[in-house]
PDB file of C-alpha atoms in Angstrom:
ATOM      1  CA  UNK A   1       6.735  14.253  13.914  1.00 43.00           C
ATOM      2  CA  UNK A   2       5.207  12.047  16.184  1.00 40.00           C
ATOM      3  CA  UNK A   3       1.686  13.147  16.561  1.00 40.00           C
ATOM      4  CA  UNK A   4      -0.904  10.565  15.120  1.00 36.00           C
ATOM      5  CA  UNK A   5      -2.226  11.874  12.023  1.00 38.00           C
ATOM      6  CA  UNK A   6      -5.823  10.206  11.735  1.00 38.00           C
ATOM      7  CA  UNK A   7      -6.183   9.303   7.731  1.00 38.00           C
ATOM      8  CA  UNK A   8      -9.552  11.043   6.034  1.00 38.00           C
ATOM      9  CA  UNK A   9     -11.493   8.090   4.964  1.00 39.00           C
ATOM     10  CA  UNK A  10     -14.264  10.276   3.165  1.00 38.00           C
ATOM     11  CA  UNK A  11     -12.234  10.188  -0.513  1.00 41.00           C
ATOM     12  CA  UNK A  12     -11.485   6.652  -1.912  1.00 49.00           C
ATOM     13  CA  UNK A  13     -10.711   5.977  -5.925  1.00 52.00           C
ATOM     14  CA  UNK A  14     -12.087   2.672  -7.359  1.00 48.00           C
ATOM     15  CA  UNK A  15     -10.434   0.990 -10.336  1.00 47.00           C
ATOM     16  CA  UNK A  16     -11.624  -2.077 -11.521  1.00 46.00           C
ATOM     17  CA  UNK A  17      -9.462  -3.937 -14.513  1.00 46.00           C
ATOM     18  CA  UNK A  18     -10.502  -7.074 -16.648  1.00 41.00           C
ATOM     19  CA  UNK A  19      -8.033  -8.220 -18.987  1.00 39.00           C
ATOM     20  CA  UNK A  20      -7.316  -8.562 -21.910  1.00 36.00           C
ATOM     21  CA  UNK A  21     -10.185  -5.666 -22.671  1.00 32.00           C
ATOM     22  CA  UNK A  22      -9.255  -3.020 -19.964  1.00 35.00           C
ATOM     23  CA  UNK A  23     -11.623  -1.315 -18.374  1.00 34.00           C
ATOM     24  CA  UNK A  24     -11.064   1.604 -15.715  1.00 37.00           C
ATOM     25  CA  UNK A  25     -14.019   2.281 -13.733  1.00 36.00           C
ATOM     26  CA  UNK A  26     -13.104   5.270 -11.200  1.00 37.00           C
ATOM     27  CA  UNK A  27     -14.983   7.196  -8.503  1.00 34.00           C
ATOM     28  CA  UNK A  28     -13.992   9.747  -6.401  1.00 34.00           C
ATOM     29  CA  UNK A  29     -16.319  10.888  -2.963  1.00 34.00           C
ATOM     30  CA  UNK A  30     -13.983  13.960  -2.777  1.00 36.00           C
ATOM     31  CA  UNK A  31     -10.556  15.783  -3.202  1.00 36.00           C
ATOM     32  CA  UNK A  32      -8.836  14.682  -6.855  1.00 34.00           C
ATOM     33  CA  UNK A  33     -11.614  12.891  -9.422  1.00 36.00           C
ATOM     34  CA  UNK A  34     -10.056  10.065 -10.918  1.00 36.00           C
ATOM     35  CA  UNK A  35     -10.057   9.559 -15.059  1.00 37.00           C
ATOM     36  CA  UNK A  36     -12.086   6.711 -16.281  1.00 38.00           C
ATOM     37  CA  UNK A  37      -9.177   5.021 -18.719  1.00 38.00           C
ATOM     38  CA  UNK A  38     -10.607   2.540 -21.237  1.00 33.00           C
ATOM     39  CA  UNK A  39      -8.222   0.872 -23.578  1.00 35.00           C
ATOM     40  CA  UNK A  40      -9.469  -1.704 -25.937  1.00 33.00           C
ATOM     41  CA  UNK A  41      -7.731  -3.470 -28.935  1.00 32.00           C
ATOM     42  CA  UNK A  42      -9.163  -5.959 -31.910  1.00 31.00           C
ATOM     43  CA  UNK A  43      -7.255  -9.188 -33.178  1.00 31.00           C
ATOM     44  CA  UNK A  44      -8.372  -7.616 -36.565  1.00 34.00           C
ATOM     45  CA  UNK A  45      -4.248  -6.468 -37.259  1.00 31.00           C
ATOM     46  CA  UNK A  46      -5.380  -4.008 -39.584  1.00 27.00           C
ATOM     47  CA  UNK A  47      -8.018  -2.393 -37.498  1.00 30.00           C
ATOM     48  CA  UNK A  48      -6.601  -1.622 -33.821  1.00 26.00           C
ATOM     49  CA  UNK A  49      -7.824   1.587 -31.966  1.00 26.00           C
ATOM     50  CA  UNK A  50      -6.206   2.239 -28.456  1.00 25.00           C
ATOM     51  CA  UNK A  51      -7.713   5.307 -26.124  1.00 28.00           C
ATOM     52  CA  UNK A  52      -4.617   6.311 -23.820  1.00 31.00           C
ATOM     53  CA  UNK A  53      -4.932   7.048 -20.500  1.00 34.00           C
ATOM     54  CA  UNK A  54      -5.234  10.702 -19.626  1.00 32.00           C
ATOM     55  CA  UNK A  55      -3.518  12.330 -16.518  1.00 34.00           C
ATOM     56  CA  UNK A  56      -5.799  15.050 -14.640  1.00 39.00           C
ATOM     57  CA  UNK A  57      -3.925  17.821 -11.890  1.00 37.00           C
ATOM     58  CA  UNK A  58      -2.854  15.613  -8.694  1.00 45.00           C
ATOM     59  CA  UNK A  59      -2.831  12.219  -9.970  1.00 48.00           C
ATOM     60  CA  UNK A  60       0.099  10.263 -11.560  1.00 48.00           C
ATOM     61  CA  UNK A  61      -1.063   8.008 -14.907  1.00 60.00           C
ATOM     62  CA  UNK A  62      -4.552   7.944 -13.039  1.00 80.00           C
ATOM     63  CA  UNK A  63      -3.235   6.897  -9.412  1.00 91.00           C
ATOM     64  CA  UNK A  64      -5.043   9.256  -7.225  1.00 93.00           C
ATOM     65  CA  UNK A  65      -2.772  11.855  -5.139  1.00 94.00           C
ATOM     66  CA  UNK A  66      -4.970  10.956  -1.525  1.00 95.00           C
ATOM     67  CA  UNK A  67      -3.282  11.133   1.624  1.00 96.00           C
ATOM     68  CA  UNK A  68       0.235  12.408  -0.296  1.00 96.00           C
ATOM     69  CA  UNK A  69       1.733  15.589   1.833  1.00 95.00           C
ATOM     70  CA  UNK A  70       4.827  17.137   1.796  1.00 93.00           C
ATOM     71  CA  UNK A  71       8.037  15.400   2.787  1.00 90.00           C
ATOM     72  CA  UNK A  72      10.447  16.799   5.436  1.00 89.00           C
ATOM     73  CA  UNK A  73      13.883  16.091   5.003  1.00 88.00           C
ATOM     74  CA  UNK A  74      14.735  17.405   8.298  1.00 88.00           C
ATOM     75  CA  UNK A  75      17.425  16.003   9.982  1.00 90.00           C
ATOM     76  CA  UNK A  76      16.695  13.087  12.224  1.00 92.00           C
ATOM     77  CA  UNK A  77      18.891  11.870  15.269  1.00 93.00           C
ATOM     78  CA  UNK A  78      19.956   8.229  14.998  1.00 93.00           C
ATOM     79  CA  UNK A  79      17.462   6.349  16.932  1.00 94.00           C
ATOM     80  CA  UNK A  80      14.285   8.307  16.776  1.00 96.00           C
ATOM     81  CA  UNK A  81      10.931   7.149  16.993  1.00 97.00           C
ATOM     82  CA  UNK A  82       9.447   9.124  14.410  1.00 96.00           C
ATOM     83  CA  UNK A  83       5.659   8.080  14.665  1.00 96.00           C
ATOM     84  CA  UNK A  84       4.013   5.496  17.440  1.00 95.00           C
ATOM     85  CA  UNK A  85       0.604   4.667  17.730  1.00 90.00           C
ATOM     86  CA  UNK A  86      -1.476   6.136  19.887  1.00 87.00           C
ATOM     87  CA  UNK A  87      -1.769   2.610  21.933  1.00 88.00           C
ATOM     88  CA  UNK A  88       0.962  -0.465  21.834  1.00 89.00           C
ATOM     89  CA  UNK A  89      -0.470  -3.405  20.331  1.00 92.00           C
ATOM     90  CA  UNK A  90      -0.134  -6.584  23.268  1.00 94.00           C
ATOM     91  CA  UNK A  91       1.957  -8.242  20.275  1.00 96.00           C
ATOM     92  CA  UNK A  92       3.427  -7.149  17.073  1.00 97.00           C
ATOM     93  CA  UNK A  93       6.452  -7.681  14.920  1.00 97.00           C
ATOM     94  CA  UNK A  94       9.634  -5.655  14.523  1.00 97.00           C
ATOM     95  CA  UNK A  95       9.912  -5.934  10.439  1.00 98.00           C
ATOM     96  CA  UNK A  96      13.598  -5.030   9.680  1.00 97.00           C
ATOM     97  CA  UNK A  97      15.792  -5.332   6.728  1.00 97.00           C
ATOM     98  CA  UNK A  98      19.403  -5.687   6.201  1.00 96.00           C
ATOM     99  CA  UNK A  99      19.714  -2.044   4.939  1.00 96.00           C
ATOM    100  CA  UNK A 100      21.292  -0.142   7.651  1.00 94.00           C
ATOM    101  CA  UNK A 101      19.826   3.020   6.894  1.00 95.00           C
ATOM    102  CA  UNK A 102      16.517   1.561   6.442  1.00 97.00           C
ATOM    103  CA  UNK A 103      13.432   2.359   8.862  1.00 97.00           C
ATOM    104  CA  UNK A 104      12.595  -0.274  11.670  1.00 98.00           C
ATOM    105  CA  UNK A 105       9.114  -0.826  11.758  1.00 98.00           C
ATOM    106  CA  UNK A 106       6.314  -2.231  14.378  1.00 98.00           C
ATOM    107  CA  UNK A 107       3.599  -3.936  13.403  1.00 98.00           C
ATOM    108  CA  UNK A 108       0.623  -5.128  15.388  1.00 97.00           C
ATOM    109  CA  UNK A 109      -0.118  -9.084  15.195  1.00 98.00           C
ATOM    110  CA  UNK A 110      -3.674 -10.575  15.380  1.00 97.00           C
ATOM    111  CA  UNK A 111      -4.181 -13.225  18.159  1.00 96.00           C
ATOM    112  CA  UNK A 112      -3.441 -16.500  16.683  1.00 96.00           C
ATOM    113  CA  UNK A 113      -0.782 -15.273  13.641  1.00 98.00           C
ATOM    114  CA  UNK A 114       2.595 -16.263  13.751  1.00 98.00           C
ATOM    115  CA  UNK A 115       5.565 -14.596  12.652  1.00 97.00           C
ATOM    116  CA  UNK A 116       9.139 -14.832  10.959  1.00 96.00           C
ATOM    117  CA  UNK A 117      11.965 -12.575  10.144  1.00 95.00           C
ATOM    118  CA  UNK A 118      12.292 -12.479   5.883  1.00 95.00           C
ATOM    119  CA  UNK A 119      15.265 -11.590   3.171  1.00 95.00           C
ATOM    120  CA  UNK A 120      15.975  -9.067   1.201  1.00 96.00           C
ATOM    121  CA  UNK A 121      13.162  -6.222   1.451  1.00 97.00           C
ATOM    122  CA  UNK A 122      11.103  -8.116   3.834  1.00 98.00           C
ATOM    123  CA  UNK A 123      10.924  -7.109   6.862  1.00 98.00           C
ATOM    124  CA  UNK A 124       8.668  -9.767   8.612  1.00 98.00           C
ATOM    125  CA  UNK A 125       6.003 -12.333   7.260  1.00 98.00           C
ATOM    126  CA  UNK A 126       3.239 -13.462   9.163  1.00 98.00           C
ATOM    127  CA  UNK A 127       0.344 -16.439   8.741  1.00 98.00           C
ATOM    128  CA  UNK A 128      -3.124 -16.867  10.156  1.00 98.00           C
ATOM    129  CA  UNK A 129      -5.412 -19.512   9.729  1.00 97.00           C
ATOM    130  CA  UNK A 130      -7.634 -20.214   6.537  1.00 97.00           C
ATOM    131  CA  UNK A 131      -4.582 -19.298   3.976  1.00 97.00           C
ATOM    132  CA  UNK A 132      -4.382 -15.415   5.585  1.00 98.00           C
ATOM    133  CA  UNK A 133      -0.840 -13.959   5.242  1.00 98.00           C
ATOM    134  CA  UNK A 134       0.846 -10.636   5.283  1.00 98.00           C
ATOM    135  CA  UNK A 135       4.555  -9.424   4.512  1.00 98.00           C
ATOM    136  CA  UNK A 136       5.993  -6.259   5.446  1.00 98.00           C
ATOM    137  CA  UNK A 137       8.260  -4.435   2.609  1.00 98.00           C
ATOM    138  CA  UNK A 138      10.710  -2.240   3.382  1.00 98.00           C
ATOM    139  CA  UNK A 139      12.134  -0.953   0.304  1.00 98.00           C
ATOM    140  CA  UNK A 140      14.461   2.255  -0.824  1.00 98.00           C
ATOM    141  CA  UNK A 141      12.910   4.201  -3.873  1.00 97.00           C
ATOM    142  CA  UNK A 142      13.906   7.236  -5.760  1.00 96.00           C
ATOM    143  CA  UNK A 143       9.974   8.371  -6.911  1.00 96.00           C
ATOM    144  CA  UNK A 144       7.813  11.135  -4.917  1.00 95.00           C
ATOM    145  CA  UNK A 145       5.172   9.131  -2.821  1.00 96.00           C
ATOM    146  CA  UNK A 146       2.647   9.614  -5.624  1.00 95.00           C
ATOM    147  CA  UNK A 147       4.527   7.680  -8.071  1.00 96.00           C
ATOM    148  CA  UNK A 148       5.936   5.229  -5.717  1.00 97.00           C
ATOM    149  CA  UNK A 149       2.052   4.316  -4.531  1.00 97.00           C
ATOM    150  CA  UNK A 150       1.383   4.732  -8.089  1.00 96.00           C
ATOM    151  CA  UNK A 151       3.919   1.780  -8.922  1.00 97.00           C
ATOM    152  CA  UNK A 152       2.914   0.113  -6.043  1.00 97.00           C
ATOM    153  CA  UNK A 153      -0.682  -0.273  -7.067  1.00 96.00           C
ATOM    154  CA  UNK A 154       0.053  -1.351 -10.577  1.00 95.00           C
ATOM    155  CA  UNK A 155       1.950  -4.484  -9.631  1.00 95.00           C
ATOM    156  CA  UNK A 156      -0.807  -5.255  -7.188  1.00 94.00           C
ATOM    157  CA  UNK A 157      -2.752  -6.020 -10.086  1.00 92.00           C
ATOM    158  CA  UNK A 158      -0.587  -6.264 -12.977  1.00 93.00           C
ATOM    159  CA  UNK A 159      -0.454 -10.469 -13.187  1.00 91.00           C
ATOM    160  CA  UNK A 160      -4.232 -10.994 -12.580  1.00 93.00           C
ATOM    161  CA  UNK A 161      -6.814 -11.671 -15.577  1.00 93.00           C
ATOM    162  CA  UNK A 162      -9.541  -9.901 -13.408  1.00 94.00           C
ATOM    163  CA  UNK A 163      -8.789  -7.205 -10.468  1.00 94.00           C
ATOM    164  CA  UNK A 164     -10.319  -4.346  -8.334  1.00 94.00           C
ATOM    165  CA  UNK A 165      -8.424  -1.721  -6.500  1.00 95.00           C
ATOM    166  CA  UNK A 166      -9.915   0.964  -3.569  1.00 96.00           C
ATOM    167  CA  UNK A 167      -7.540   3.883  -2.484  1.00 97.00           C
ATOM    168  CA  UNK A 168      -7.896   5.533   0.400  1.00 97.00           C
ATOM    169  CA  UNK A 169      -6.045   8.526   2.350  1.00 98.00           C
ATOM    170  CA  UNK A 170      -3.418   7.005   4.788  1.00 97.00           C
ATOM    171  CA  UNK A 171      -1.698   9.140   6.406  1.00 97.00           C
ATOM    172  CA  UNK A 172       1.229   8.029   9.370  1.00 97.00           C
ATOM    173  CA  UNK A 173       2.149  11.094  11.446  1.00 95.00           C
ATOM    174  CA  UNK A 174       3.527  13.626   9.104  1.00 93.00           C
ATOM    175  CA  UNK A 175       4.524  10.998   6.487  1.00 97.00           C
ATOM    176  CA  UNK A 176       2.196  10.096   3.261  1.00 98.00           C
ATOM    177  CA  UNK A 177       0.320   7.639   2.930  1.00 98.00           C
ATOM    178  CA  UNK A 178      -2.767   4.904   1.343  1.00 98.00           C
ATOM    179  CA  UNK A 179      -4.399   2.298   2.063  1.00 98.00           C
ATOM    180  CA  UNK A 180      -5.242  -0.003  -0.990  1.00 98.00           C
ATOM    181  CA  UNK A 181      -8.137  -2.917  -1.258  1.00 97.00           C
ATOM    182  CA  UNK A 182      -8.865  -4.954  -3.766  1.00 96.00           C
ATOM    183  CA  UNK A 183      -9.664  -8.166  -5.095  1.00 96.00           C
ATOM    184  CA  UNK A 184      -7.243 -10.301  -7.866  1.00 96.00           C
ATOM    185  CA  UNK A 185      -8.231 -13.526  -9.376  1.00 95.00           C
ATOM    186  CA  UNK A 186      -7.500 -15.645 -12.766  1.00 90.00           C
ATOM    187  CA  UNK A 187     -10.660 -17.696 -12.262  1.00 87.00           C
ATOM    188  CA  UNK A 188     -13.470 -17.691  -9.862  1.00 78.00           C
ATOM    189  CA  UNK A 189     -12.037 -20.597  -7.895  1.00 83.00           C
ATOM    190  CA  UNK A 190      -8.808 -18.696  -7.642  1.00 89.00           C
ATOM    191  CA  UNK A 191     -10.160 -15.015  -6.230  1.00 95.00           C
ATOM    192  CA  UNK A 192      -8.209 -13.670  -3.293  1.00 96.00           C
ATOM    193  CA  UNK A 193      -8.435 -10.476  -1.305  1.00 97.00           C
ATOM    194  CA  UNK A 194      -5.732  -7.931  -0.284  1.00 98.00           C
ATOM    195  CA  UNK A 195      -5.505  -4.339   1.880  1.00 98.00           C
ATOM    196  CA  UNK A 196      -2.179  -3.539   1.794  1.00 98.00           C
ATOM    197  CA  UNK A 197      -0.982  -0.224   4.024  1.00 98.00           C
ATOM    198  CA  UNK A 198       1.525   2.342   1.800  1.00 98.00           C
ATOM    199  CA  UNK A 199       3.651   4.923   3.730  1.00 98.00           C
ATOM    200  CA  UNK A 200       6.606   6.791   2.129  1.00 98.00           C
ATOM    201  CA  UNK A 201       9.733   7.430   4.889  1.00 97.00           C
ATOM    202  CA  UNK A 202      12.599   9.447   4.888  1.00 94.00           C
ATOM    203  CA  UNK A 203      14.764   8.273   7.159  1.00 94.00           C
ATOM    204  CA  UNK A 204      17.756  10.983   6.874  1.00 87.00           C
ATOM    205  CA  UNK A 205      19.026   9.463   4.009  1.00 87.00           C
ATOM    206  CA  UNK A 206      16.957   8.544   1.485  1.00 94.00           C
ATOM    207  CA  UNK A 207      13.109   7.546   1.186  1.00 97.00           C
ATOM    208  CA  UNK A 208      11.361   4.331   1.586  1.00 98.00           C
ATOM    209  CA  UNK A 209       8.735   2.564   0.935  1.00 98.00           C
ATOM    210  CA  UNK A 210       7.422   0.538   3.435  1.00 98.00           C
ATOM    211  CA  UNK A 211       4.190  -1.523   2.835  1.00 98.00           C
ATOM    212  CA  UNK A 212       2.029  -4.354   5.169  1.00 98.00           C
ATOM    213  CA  UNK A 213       0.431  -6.515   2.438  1.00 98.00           C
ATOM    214  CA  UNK A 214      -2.519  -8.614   4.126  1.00 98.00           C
ATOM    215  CA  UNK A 215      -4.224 -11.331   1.710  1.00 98.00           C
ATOM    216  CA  UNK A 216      -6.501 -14.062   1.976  1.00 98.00           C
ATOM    217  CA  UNK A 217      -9.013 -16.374  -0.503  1.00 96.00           C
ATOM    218  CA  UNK A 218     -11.886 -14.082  -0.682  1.00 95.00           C
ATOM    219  CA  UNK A 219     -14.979 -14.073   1.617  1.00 94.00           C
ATOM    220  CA  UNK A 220     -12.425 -15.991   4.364  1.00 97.00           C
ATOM    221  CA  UNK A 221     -14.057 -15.585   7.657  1.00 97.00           C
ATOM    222  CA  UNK A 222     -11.944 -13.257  10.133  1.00 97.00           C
ATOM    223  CA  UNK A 223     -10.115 -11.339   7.255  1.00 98.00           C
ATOM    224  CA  UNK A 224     -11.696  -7.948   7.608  1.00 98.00           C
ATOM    225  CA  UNK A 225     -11.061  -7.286  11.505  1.00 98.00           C
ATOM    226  CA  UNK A 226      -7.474  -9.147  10.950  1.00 98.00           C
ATOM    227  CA  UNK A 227      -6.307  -6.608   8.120  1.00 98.00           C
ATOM    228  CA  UNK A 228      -7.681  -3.561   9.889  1.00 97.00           C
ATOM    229  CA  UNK A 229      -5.265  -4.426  12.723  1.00 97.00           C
ATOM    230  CA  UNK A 230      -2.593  -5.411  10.972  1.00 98.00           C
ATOM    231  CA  UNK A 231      -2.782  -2.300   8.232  1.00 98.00           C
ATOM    232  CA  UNK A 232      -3.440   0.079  11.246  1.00 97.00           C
ATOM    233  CA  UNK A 233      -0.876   2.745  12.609  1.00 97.00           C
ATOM    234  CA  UNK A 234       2.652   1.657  12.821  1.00 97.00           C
ATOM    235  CA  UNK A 235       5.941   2.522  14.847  1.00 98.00           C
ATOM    236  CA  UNK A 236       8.546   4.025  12.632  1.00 98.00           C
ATOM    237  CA  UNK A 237      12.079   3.775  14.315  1.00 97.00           C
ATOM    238  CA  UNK A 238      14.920   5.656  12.459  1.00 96.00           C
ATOM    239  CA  UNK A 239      17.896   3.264  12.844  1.00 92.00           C
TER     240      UNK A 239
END
């Protein structure tokens, strides 16, 4: 399990959400095509028409199925690095929670960032400059990695009056995995960015969901190059 697998950037999904009338506006490159969803309602209370969201093979309530494989639930040796990246990062972050059977994970830190430990189901949470942050989650979950990205991606943008949301295949060795982007805002004045980095672990135990969300006011100078390295490959260390 600890061969780099590279992710396949040629199929995204793109949702894009305005509320209160919700719009889904979907495209798919390749692999599963991804249902436009449009759900409208009138303040007329005698006069309210709702089109619900239909569900095509390989996606859950619209959430595209990319870079989801198979889980192994082989058993794993206390201690094992399950997936490292190709090279170590000069500095990085060991994100761990209090859950003892929970993964450890490495992240890599841009120059300039600095770093803390968290609480509860964060692992680590870093700031750069210009309002840039990220957290890493590490969090046990009972849903498949479809639904669990699925779930993932709806509170992303659940709270925001106006949002956009990108998926892309992620794949970490041989475990699943997406890479989200988007944008969230109330107001124009309030818009901020995010790429967040999903993977789904079993650790021996149970699964996990471990995420690296990466934010920032949008159009911030630095933000692209500092997510990419921050949302790229990851250690895994079964504890």
């Amino acid at each position: 399990m600890t061969g780099i697998r590279g992710a396949a950037a040629a199929a995204a999904a793109t949702v894009c959400l305005v509320a209160p009338l919700l719009v889904g506006c979907n495209k798919s490159s390749e692999g599963t095509p991804v249902p436009d969803d449009v759900a409208t309602s009138t303040t007329d209370a005698t006069e309210t028409a709702t089109a619900g969201p239909t569900t095509d093979p390989g996606t859950v309530s619209g959430h595209p199925d990319f870079g989801v494989v198979p889980t192994s639930t082989t058993p794993i040796p206390a201690g094992t690095v399950t997936c490292a990246p190709g090279e170590r990062p000069p500095v990085a972050v060991v994100a761990k929670v209090a859950d003892s059977m929970a993964p450890v994970i490495t992240v890599a830190v841009p120059d300039g960032w600095s770093m803390q430990g968290g609480s509860g189901d964060i692992g680590a949470q870093l700031s750069g400059p210009d309002g840039m942050s990220a957290t890493v989650t590490i969090m046990a979950t009972t849903l498949d990695p479809q639904a669990a990205f699925a779930e993932y991606a709806d509170a992303l943008t659940a709270d925001a009056a106006v949002s956009s949301l990108s998926v892309l295949p992620a794949e970490l060795c041989d475990y699943s995995g997406q890479k989200l982007l988007g944008a969230v805002s109330n107001t124009p004045e309030d818009a901020t960015e995010f790429v967040d980095r999903v993977v789904h672990v079993w650790t021996d135990s149970r699964n996990y969901l471990v995420s690296v969300h990466t934010e920032a006011p949008t159009g911030t100078n630095g933000f692209d190059p500092a997510a990419t390295q921050l949302t790229a490959d990851f250690e895994v260390r079964i504890p």
